[in-house]
XYZ file of C-alpha atoms in Angstrom:
717
model
C 98.980 106.225 233.369
C 100.049 105.386 229.806
C 103.794 104.810 229.364
C 105.460 107.120 226.834
C 108.705 106.907 224.863
C 110.842 109.755 223.467
C 111.305 110.478 219.765
C 114.413 111.475 217.885
C 114.942 115.133 217.099
C 112.090 117.612 217.275
C 111.897 121.347 217.954
C 110.009 123.772 220.223
C 108.820 126.696 218.102
C 106.538 129.420 219.528
C 103.026 127.983 219.791
C 100.913 131.051 218.903
C 97.734 129.145 219.779
C 96.391 131.499 222.458
C 94.799 133.760 219.826
C 92.150 131.140 218.925
C 92.146 128.218 221.383
C 89.867 129.904 223.925
C 87.123 131.170 221.588
C 84.073 129.138 220.537
C 83.853 127.871 216.972
C 81.902 130.453 214.933
C 79.658 130.454 211.878
C 80.064 133.136 209.224
C 77.506 134.347 206.661
C 77.460 132.141 203.606
C 79.070 133.453 200.415
C 76.962 134.002 197.323
C 79.235 131.775 195.211
C 80.938 128.498 196.166
C 83.716 126.935 194.065
C 84.286 123.227 194.698
C 87.457 121.678 193.283
C 86.977 118.550 191.174
C 90.575 117.473 191.885
C 90.572 115.326 195.005
C 92.504 116.857 197.863
C 95.543 114.805 198.909
C 97.355 117.450 200.941
C 100.475 118.428 199.016
C 99.446 116.140 196.159
C 96.435 116.063 193.870
C 94.263 113.005 193.370
C 92.144 111.899 190.443
C 89.565 114.276 188.985
C 85.927 113.719 189.945
C 83.151 113.718 187.340
C 80.114 116.002 187.869
C 76.727 114.279 188.124
C 74.843 117.580 187.744
C 74.590 120.073 184.895
C 74.657 123.858 184.719
C 71.315 125.258 185.805
C 70.353 122.292 188.019
C 68.925 123.082 191.431
C 70.542 121.194 194.313
C 69.988 121.079 198.035
C 72.497 121.073 200.865
C 74.176 117.651 201.116
C 73.146 116.489 197.624
C 75.742 114.600 195.561
C 77.228 116.762 192.777
C 80.399 114.888 191.722
C 81.895 111.446 192.164
C 84.501 109.067 190.765
C 85.073 105.363 190.207
C 86.044 102.956 192.982
C 86.588 103.237 196.708
C 89.485 105.693 196.198
C 87.052 108.299 194.879
C 85.808 110.743 197.551
C 82.361 112.037 196.463
C 81.598 115.758 196.555
C 78.343 117.181 197.964
C 76.659 120.562 197.752
C 77.606 122.767 200.772
C 74.291 124.659 200.528
C 71.166 124.866 198.382
C 71.225 126.742 195.104
C 71.821 126.456 191.376
C 74.789 124.838 189.656
C 76.881 127.169 187.511
C 79.633 126.383 185.054
C 82.785 124.310 185.552
C 85.514 126.950 185.613
C 89.255 127.086 186.309
C 90.319 128.738 189.562
C 93.505 128.605 191.694
C 93.913 125.362 193.629
C 94.737 125.230 197.354
C 97.955 123.458 196.434
C 101.660 124.453 196.632
C 101.713 125.009 192.867
C 98.780 127.442 192.926
C 97.927 126.269 189.407
C 94.368 126.662 188.123
C 92.121 123.621 188.211
C 88.478 122.727 187.421
C 85.888 123.883 189.965
C 82.093 123.502 190.038
C 80.388 126.833 190.711
C 77.411 126.772 193.093
C 75.255 129.901 193.354
C 73.580 129.977 196.766
C 69.873 130.772 197.056
C 70.293 131.806 200.718
C 67.784 129.214 201.968
C 70.372 126.595 203.019
C 67.833 123.761 202.688
C 68.977 120.219 203.495
C 68.664 117.347 201.064
C 66.755 114.360 202.475
C 68.994 112.611 205.019
C 68.704 109.064 206.381
C 69.511 108.653 210.077
C 70.437 105.390 211.827
C 69.137 104.833 215.348
C 71.867 102.351 216.358
C 74.949 102.503 214.089
C 76.718 99.840 216.172
C 74.283 97.199 214.856
C 75.493 97.688 211.263
C 78.066 95.298 209.830
C 81.463 96.300 208.432
C 80.442 96.497 204.767
C 77.413 98.676 205.539
C 79.490 101.066 207.655
C 82.205 101.360 205.005
C 79.571 102.028 202.360
C 78.036 104.883 204.379
C 81.463 106.394 205.073
C 82.446 106.230 201.416
C 79.139 107.730 200.235
C 79.529 110.602 202.708
C 82.779 111.662 201.013
C 84.932 111.463 204.147
C 88.717 111.686 203.869
C 91.528 112.251 206.354
C 91.039 115.746 207.805
C 94.414 116.009 209.472
C 96.151 116.978 206.219
C 96.832 113.834 204.172
C 93.303 113.573 202.728
C 93.422 109.783 202.254
C 89.956 108.207 201.688
C 88.734 107.056 205.097
C 86.661 104.124 203.809
C 89.699 102.783 201.978
C 91.876 103.259 205.059
C 89.421 101.401 207.317
C 89.029 98.523 204.850
C 92.573 97.271 205.484
C 92.987 93.494 205.522
C 95.776 93.619 208.127
C 94.754 92.817 211.724
C 94.514 95.948 213.903
C 94.569 95.681 217.691
C 94.882 99.380 218.624
C 93.243 102.505 217.194
C 95.127 105.746 217.918
C 93.180 109.009 217.930
C 95.516 111.836 216.924
C 94.607 114.968 218.888
C 98.161 116.272 219.286
C 97.841 119.185 216.803
C 101.492 120.016 217.346
C 102.029 122.688 214.674
C 101.880 126.351 215.745
C 98.749 128.497 215.217
C 96.404 125.521 214.507
C 93.686 124.900 217.129
C 90.893 123.214 215.161
C 91.208 119.824 216.863
C 91.628 121.518 220.272
C 88.309 123.360 219.953
C 86.580 120.317 218.441
C 87.629 118.140 221.408
C 86.394 120.829 223.805
C 82.990 121.281 222.128
C 82.084 117.880 220.648
C 83.932 115.162 222.616
C 80.989 112.695 222.595
C 80.750 112.653 218.799
C 84.504 112.095 218.609
C 84.416 109.135 221.005
C 81.384 107.566 219.291
C 83.126 107.879 215.940
C 86.220 106.251 217.421
C 84.129 103.322 218.694
C 82.609 102.866 215.218
C 86.063 102.858 213.573
C 87.346 100.384 216.193
C 84.349 98.123 215.471
C 85.158 98.194 211.733
C 88.839 97.414 212.378
C 88.255 94.891 215.150
C 90.522 96.916 217.474
C 90.388 96.038 221.184
C 91.621 99.383 222.553
C 91.557 103.061 221.612
C 94.423 105.355 222.611
C 93.721 109.098 222.574
C 96.870 111.223 222.225
C 96.675 114.900 223.301
C 99.591 117.265 223.980
C 99.802 118.787 227.454
C 99.335 122.319 226.062
C 95.589 121.570 225.648
C 94.322 121.176 229.236
C 90.712 122.107 228.433
C 90.520 119.487 225.664
C 91.990 116.853 228.005
C 89.363 117.666 230.646
C 86.542 117.561 228.117
C 87.618 114.161 226.724
C 88.030 112.702 230.236
C 84.517 113.833 231.174
C 83.070 112.336 227.978
C 84.827 108.986 228.594
C 83.214 108.777 232.031
C 79.778 109.146 230.424
C 80.285 105.803 228.646
C 79.482 102.648 230.583
C 80.958 99.188 230.743
C 83.207 97.726 228.069
C 83.046 100.762 225.825
C 84.504 103.037 228.495
C 87.263 100.495 229.174
C 88.362 100.630 225.538
C 89.588 104.226 225.906
C 93.085 105.092 227.154
C 93.996 108.777 227.317
C 97.678 109.673 226.836
C 98.935 113.186 227.643
C 102.046 113.881 225.551
C 104.770 116.448 226.197
C 104.627 119.340 223.750
C 107.198 118.880 221.009
C 107.067 119.317 217.276
C 106.342 117.094 215.277
C 104.781 114.655 217.754
C 101.663 114.508 215.557
C 103.380 112.689 212.694
C 102.043 109.130 212.362
C 105.396 107.383 212.802
C 106.425 109.738 215.617
C 103.122 109.256 217.445
C 103.436 105.466 217.192
C 106.939 105.644 218.651
C 105.814 107.879 221.537
C 102.842 105.658 222.479
C 104.310 102.188 221.845
C 108.088 102.538 221.686
C 107.978 100.817 218.265
C 109.382 102.276 215.056
C 107.467 101.865 211.826
C 109.885 100.257 209.307
C 110.999 102.338 206.343
C 108.571 102.163 203.445
C 105.791 100.654 205.589
C 102.703 101.932 207.419
C 101.611 101.734 211.040
C 99.186 98.962 210.052
C 102.172 96.617 209.716
C 102.448 96.842 213.532
C 98.711 96.315 214.110
C 98.092 100.042 214.693
C 95.984 102.648 212.908
C 96.180 106.409 213.439
C 93.136 108.590 212.673
C 92.568 112.298 213.289
C 89.888 113.316 215.814
C 88.061 115.483 213.249
C 87.863 112.489 210.893
C 86.202 110.170 213.439
C 83.701 112.924 214.306
C 82.787 113.163 210.605
C 82.389 109.348 210.531
C 79.902 109.476 213.416
C 77.893 112.333 211.865
C 77.722 110.464 208.537
C 76.593 107.113 209.986
C 74.319 108.380 212.787
C 72.653 111.312 211.032
C 73.417 110.687 207.342
C 75.377 113.951 207.002
C 77.957 114.052 204.192
C 81.195 115.935 204.758
C 80.340 119.465 203.599
C 82.008 121.564 206.324
C 84.968 121.496 208.665
C 86.567 123.608 211.407
C 89.329 125.903 210.130
C 91.581 128.134 212.198
C 91.809 131.739 210.920
C 94.753 133.438 212.572
C 97.358 136.099 211.946
C 97.924 139.734 212.842
C 96.401 140.913 209.535
C 92.947 139.837 210.819
C 90.914 141.963 213.209
C 89.140 138.827 214.461
C 91.050 135.567 214.913
C 88.933 132.501 215.539
C 88.001 128.953 214.574
C 85.290 128.923 211.915
C 82.830 126.336 210.600
C 83.795 126.580 206.924
C 81.673 125.067 204.150
C 83.672 123.172 201.524
C 84.218 125.394 198.482
C 84.082 128.715 200.354
C 86.399 131.309 198.738
C 89.242 132.364 201.046
C 88.711 136.029 200.251
C 85.112 135.877 201.567
C 86.246 134.520 204.966
C 89.107 136.996 205.283
C 86.873 139.960 204.472
C 84.336 138.827 207.098
C 87.142 138.780 209.694
C 88.513 142.229 208.811
C 91.536 141.355 206.701
C 94.109 144.119 206.261
C 95.316 143.336 202.759
C 98.982 143.885 201.962
C 100.877 142.748 198.885
C 103.934 141.933 201.005
C 101.974 139.816 203.500
C 101.397 136.275 202.225
C 98.537 133.924 203.033
C 99.561 130.500 204.358
C 97.371 127.403 204.145
C 98.271 125.079 207.017
C 100.804 125.841 209.704
C 103.923 128.008 209.350
C 106.187 124.946 209.149
C 104.313 122.548 206.850
C 102.003 124.998 205.109
C 102.370 126.730 201.758
C 101.446 130.047 200.171
C 97.780 130.397 199.250
C 96.113 132.689 196.703
C 93.112 134.708 197.997
C 90.951 133.526 195.090
C 91.404 129.868 196.058
C 88.678 127.921 197.862
C 88.986 125.827 201.004
C 88.636 122.050 200.885
C 88.236 119.073 203.194
C 91.887 119.151 204.392
C 92.106 122.953 204.914
C 92.678 123.117 208.674
C 94.253 126.576 208.989
C 94.719 129.872 207.135
C 97.301 132.304 208.486
C 97.198 135.965 207.413
C 100.289 137.529 209.025
C 101.680 141.015 208.699
C 105.306 141.401 207.679
C 106.274 142.152 211.284
C 104.816 138.820 212.423
C 106.332 136.763 209.618
C 108.998 138.760 207.801
C 110.065 137.573 204.346
C 112.614 134.769 204.461
C 116.218 135.939 204.013
C 118.018 134.982 200.850
C 119.365 131.452 200.838
C 123.015 131.197 201.848
C 125.494 128.365 201.223
C 125.329 125.367 203.534
C 127.925 125.607 206.331
C 127.635 121.903 207.234
C 126.712 122.698 210.841
C 124.675 119.500 211.240
C 121.761 121.117 213.094
C 119.299 119.723 210.563
C 120.503 116.193 211.318
C 119.961 116.636 215.041
C 116.320 117.781 214.767
C 115.106 115.374 212.043
C 112.355 113.205 213.630
C 112.714 110.574 210.871
C 116.448 110.126 211.604
C 117.400 111.030 208.032
C 120.400 113.008 206.755
C 118.835 116.283 205.543
C 122.178 117.717 204.449
C 122.931 114.751 202.189
C 119.383 114.797 200.817
C 119.831 118.506 200.029
C 123.007 117.913 197.996
C 121.499 114.996 196.094
C 118.288 116.949 195.422
C 120.240 119.898 194.006
C 122.236 117.506 191.803
C 119.036 115.627 190.784
C 120.603 112.341 191.846
C 117.323 110.512 192.265
C 118.818 107.059 192.793
C 120.836 108.308 195.762
C 117.814 110.147 197.146
C 115.855 106.900 197.127
C 118.755 105.069 198.781
C 118.799 107.758 201.484
C 115.054 107.130 202.155
C 113.803 110.479 200.857
C 110.194 109.254 200.972
C 110.480 108.692 204.739
C 110.678 112.476 205.059
C 107.382 113.775 206.504
C 108.133 117.341 205.327
C 107.692 118.679 208.865
C 110.029 121.618 208.191
C 112.103 121.182 211.362
C 115.330 121.146 209.338
C 114.419 124.367 207.531
C 113.427 125.976 210.841
C 116.858 125.492 212.444
C 119.001 126.055 209.327
C 121.271 129.090 209.936
C 121.707 129.478 206.157
C 117.904 129.789 205.744
C 117.911 127.067 203.101
C 114.305 125.983 202.268
C 115.210 122.311 202.560
C 111.627 121.033 202.459
C 111.069 122.795 199.127
C 114.006 120.904 197.633
C 112.643 117.628 199.014
C 109.148 118.270 197.641
C 110.475 119.041 194.165
C 112.683 115.942 194.256
C 109.746 113.751 195.300
C 107.580 115.149 192.503
C 110.377 114.547 189.977
C 110.866 110.957 191.145
C 107.119 110.269 191.026
C 106.955 111.643 187.474
C 109.901 109.472 186.377
C 108.371 106.415 188.038
C 105.087 107.046 186.247
C 106.906 107.337 182.904
C 108.800 104.126 183.640
C 105.581 102.377 184.638
C 103.943 103.363 181.357
C 107.021 102.250 179.400
C 107.092 98.909 181.236
C 103.406 98.441 180.533
C 103.911 99.204 176.833
C 106.876 96.825 176.671
C 104.952 94.030 178.364
C 102.072 94.503 175.918
C 104.499 94.402 172.959
C 106.200 91.276 174.281
C 102.823 89.609 174.847
C 101.836 90.529 171.285
C 105.039 89.061 169.909
C 104.541 85.924 171.966
C 101.011 85.541 170.566
C 102.293 85.906 166.999
C 105.029 83.338 167.615
C 102.519 80.963 169.202
C 100.166 81.352 166.239
C 103.004 80.596 163.810
C 104.015 77.587 165.897
C 100.410 76.337 165.884
C 100.187 76.760 162.101
C 103.464 74.938 161.605
C 102.299 72.136 163.887
C 99.091 71.794 161.869
C 101.042 71.754 158.589
C 103.406 69.130 159.949
C 100.455 67.079 161.199
C 98.716 67.262 157.830
C 101.909 66.319 156.008
C 102.471 63.363 158.332
C 98.876 62.238 157.860
C 99.211 62.496 154.068
C 102.427 60.453 154.107
C 100.785 57.829 156.316
C 97.769 57.543 153.996
C 99.952 57.331 150.911
C 102.097 54.677 152.535
C 99.036 52.662 153.463
C 97.669 52.919 149.937
C 100.987 51.863 148.457
C 101.206 48.849 150.782
C 97.673 47.716 150.030
C 98.231 48.257 146.275
C 94.771 49.657 145.975
C 94.110 52.058 143.136
C 93.356 55.580 144.115
C 89.673 56.191 143.625
C 88.855 58.773 141.020
C 87.501 62.035 142.289
C 83.887 62.265 141.179
C 83.133 65.115 138.873
C 81.025 67.870 140.304
C 77.585 68.319 138.874
C 76.642 71.489 137.040
C 74.301 72.445 139.916
C 77.117 72.190 142.503
C 79.465 74.241 140.329
C 76.776 76.882 139.793
C 76.042 77.068 143.566
C 79.748 77.424 144.338
C 80.146 80.242 141.794
C 77.070 82.003 143.197
C 78.594 81.850 146.703
C 81.842 83.341 145.382
C 79.895 86.113 143.677
C 77.838 86.852 146.830
C 81.008 86.965 148.945
C 82.671 89.352 146.478
C 79.565 91.584 146.429
C 79.365 91.702 150.241
C 83.048 92.615 150.513
C 82.590 95.363 147.910
C 79.577 96.804 149.786
C 81.479 96.664 153.067
C 84.486 98.494 151.628
C 82.288 101.173 150.058
C 80.604 101.759 153.424
C 83.987 102.024 155.167
C 85.140 104.475 152.481
C 82.068 106.665 153.068
C 82.403 106.607 156.879
C 86.211 106.880 157.153
C 87.173 110.417 158.372
C 90.891 109.895 157.794
C 91.822 111.034 154.283
C 95.090 109.098 154.506
C 93.157 105.793 154.499
C 90.974 106.723 151.514
C 93.695 105.743 149.042
C 94.149 102.317 150.613
C 90.389 101.746 150.726
C 90.030 102.848 147.088
C 92.631 100.264 146.033
C 90.789 97.582 148.012
C 87.486 98.578 146.342
C 89.112 98.299 142.891
C 90.428 94.825 143.730
C 86.985 93.749 145.015
C 85.344 94.998 141.816
C 87.789 92.934 139.734
C 86.986 89.822 141.774
C 83.248 90.444 141.421
C 83.596 90.843 137.648
C 85.598 87.602 137.382
C 82.953 85.740 139.379
C 80.164 87.051 137.173
C 82.090 86.157 133.993
C 82.479 82.588 135.245
C 78.764 82.396 136.048
C 77.866 83.745 132.611
C 80.219 81.226 130.980
C 78.714 78.348 132.957
C 75.212 79.549 132.166
C 75.928 79.665 128.447
C 77.531 76.207 128.661
C 74.517 74.816 130.523
C 72.163 76.499 128.077
C 73.976 74.953 125.120
C 73.988 71.530 126.791
C 70.303 71.751 127.590
C 69.526 72.938 124.053
C 71.396 70.002 122.550
C 69.722 67.613 124.980
C 66.304 68.912 123.970
C 67.178 68.665 120.273
C 68.160 65.021 120.548
C 65.464 64.090 123.093
C 62.400 62.178 121.947
C 58.848 63.358 122.778
C 58.665 60.484 125.267
C 61.779 61.774 127.082
C 60.534 65.375 127.097
C 57.182 64.277 128.482
C 58.877 62.173 131.173
C 61.046 65.141 132.181
C 58.019 67.408 132.499
C 56.146 64.713 134.434
C 59.117 64.319 136.848
C 59.341 68.084 137.342
C 55.664 68.280 138.278
C 56.095 65.515 140.863
C 59.036 67.380 142.439
C 57.023 70.610 142.631
C 54.093 68.703 144.192
C 56.321 67.157 146.891
C 57.776 70.563 147.816
C 54.350 72.256 147.889
C 52.801 69.475 150.011
C 55.627 69.846 152.540
C 54.943 73.588 152.770
C 51.205 72.864 153.143
C 51.818 70.549 156.108
C 53.941 73.238 157.789
C 51.236 75.865 157.166
C 48.581 73.609 158.724
C 50.725 72.860 161.747
C 51.461 76.557 162.417
C 48.145 77.982 161.095
C 49.980 80.253 158.622
C 48.165 82.819 156.430
C 49.406 80.994 153.287
C 47.342 77.851 154.074
C 44.554 78.590 151.570
C 46.956 79.503 148.741
C 49.033 76.351 149.288
C 45.886 74.176 149.268
C 44.886 75.604 145.889
C 48.435 75.109 144.577
C 48.468 71.427 145.587
C 45.110 70.804 143.853
C 46.325 72.568 140.701
C 49.556 70.531 140.592
C 47.656 67.256 141.058
C 45.363 68.227 138.156
C 48.381 68.967 135.955
C 49.966 65.606 136.849
C 46.739 63.796 135.994
C 46.488 65.647 132.693
C 50.185 65.034 131.866
C 49.891 61.303 132.608
C 46.968 60.958 130.176
C 48.877 62.833 127.456
C 52.101 60.787 127.651
C 53.003 59.587 124.083
C 53.072 55.940 123.170
C 56.298 54.228 124.281
C 56.492 52.374 121.013
C 56.704 55.553 118.945
C 60.043 56.150 117.389
C 61.770 59.437 118.321
C 61.923 61.949 115.503
C 65.380 63.375 114.968
C 66.075 67.090 114.577
C 66.063 68.605 111.131
C 69.187 69.908 109.374
C 68.524 73.628 110.210
C 68.198 72.930 113.922
C 71.424 70.914 113.948
C 73.231 73.717 112.118
C 72.062 76.302 114.716
C 73.220 74.026 117.538
C 76.633 73.606 115.956
C 76.983 77.407 115.652
C 76.105 77.809 119.354
C 78.709 75.209 120.312
C 81.299 77.031 118.186
C 80.573 80.314 119.959
C 80.906 78.563 123.328
C 84.271 77.072 122.330
C 85.454 80.553 121.231
C 84.484 81.972 124.632
C 86.609 79.377 126.429
C 89.733 80.631 124.635
C 89.069 84.304 125.520
C 91.202 86.155 128.069
C 89.668 87.754 131.155
C 89.840 91.196 129.530
C 88.131 89.928 126.374
C 85.401 88.296 128.402
C 84.867 91.541 130.312
C 84.668 93.498 127.044
C 82.156 90.985 125.663
C 80.055 91.389 128.792
C 80.147 95.193 128.415
C 78.993 94.906 124.805
C 76.210 92.565 125.880
C 75.016 95.040 128.522
C 75.144 97.936 126.029
C 73.096 95.889 123.562
C 70.475 95.169 126.215
C 70.303 98.891 127.082
C 69.652 99.721 123.427
C 66.933 97.088 123.303
C 65.251 98.558 126.391
C 65.294 102.044 124.847
C 63.563 100.634 121.765
C 60.965 98.818 123.857
C 60.190 101.937 125.890
C 59.310 103.836 122.700
C 56.741 101.308 121.604
C 55.435 99.698 124.813
C 52.309 100.477 126.805
C 52.381 103.299 129.394
C 51.889 101.052 132.444
C 55.019 99.031 131.591
C 57.372 102.055 131.337
C 58.177 102.305 135.137
C 59.252 98.658 135.192
C 61.418 99.143 132.096
C 62.984 102.244 133.647
C 63.981 100.261 136.738
C 65.598 97.610 134.540
C 67.339 100.335 132.523
C 68.731 101.977 135.696
C 70.057 98.635 136.933
C 71.768 97.926 133.573
C 73.305 101.411 133.438
C 74.653 100.976 136.977
C 76.078 97.602 135.965
C 77.704 99.146 132.875
C 79.245 101.913 134.978
C 80.609 99.354 137.441
C 82.151 97.248 134.634
C 83.699 100.310 132.992
C 85.719 101.235 136.130
């Protein structure tokens, strides 16, 4: 016989389980419409929203995935029957707030056809990762009320030596686990063995209260059907009936005599507690491939003609179930989701989820409205029944005063919200309601603080990066300065003259100016594209100023290129004027040789790669060689004296040099104006040419005219 230890506090409320514990679990007709909440069920809290993987109008089968999230914390959602997907609509949540939340509508086709399932003949041969993957894909979460993802719970890194199956079901009215243990004990035990294999637990303790004799008998019989080592893993513990023996920390204390430290979980002691309905769902998912789409829910209360345990599909509207059981509707009679002590008021239009273990529909005579709250008389009864050994009276005062720091110091989050303190309070103070509101307020403040801390850390990291960049720049400047001083010192000591910087050739200067112009043009095009795509009107002004600045830089670059071009043209003109025929012929001869070398290199590449241009390059090489031969035979006699330019040519050259000198003294604005006048003159010339030219040349002239007009418009801005 398993040794048991007492717990602190606890109460003995009326059980009210006889209405449903002796009737077989029933199936009801399916509703026409299902509404599945996209907010993950976490009991009294709400988890992250799931994202639909189907669209309105899609046809789905029973068990098909319809919504999922990211990571192992996400609990996927599956279709409870076959039918067509409707819209995502807002409906009341099965949550204490009763606020509306997003639900996927599923319109049943009445066929209830299964999606293709994959069974596993021997689940015990699968490794841990495979088992966890199947459990996570099946969308299984804790079915005892907390709703924590089962795959995440079983993937703990802490060593577990004992798995505890929670079959106590200590709260009044609820008999779902009782009936499940009576009707499906083998599935429960197989699921427990699978969970123990994942955890590496050596023994499995099954905790059942002594007010469930039929469930105890059924589990004992099922254990005997197992042979060998598997049967020896099970240890059945019959607990005395007391509320709340089913709380995780209380159950650990009863079975082991150990107390879970404040702020920690049972896993810190090498223990894990799992509900019996959860391990059954694990077995069904791994053995038969069934996702979690239904659960057993107790329907009780004097407002129902039939009280029973029902197989409820996830997403079934509460009103549909109540009407099937003969609900006597009354505005003064509330609906309660969960038990009378830990449950909360439920709206009839809400839908049931994976943690919905009980719905109570009482008449006012069965559960009269709570009397008005009276002042606390400091009787201390709440302290004596608290199973967590807290000070409910002190927590109440601090919660009313919103003294969150003191609430945390008094271990508010160790409160399991069992409702024992509210049950015995002679002033009918709803203490648990105050605690729930205080917890929600503290969580909200902690979330705000977490976001603020995250923002501050990002700002500090940004500032640190800026400071580091400045330090790196300063270090580089210092290094360059030190290197310059060292070089200068070395030059001074060696008394060597500083070599003159070679002048750049005209070709290098022209290439550099062309790069500057290309860079300015690319920046201007980029800014214009940003201006066209920018939706924010507030940034248009800044972008317009940047475009204006880019246009100025482009104009300056083009003016410099034009100035260099005119300078080079004048230099070349003077060189040609003073050059002798021999020099001109030599220059032409040298140019032909350069062109031949370039063309022969291209020809070799074309032959190596079999390019289409091979024939054209061959002809070009032959033509260039012919020209070179002809030019070499026409070279003038070296003894001939060069003829100097005549007086008219020299006068024209001097005028060109004078104009070039005048341009050098012009300001940037004057140069721009001169360029505008030059463009206007060229436009006039094109207009004249278009009037007298041949018809086939007009399209080409029009293209040139459009380009010049665009250039003139750009310069005028």
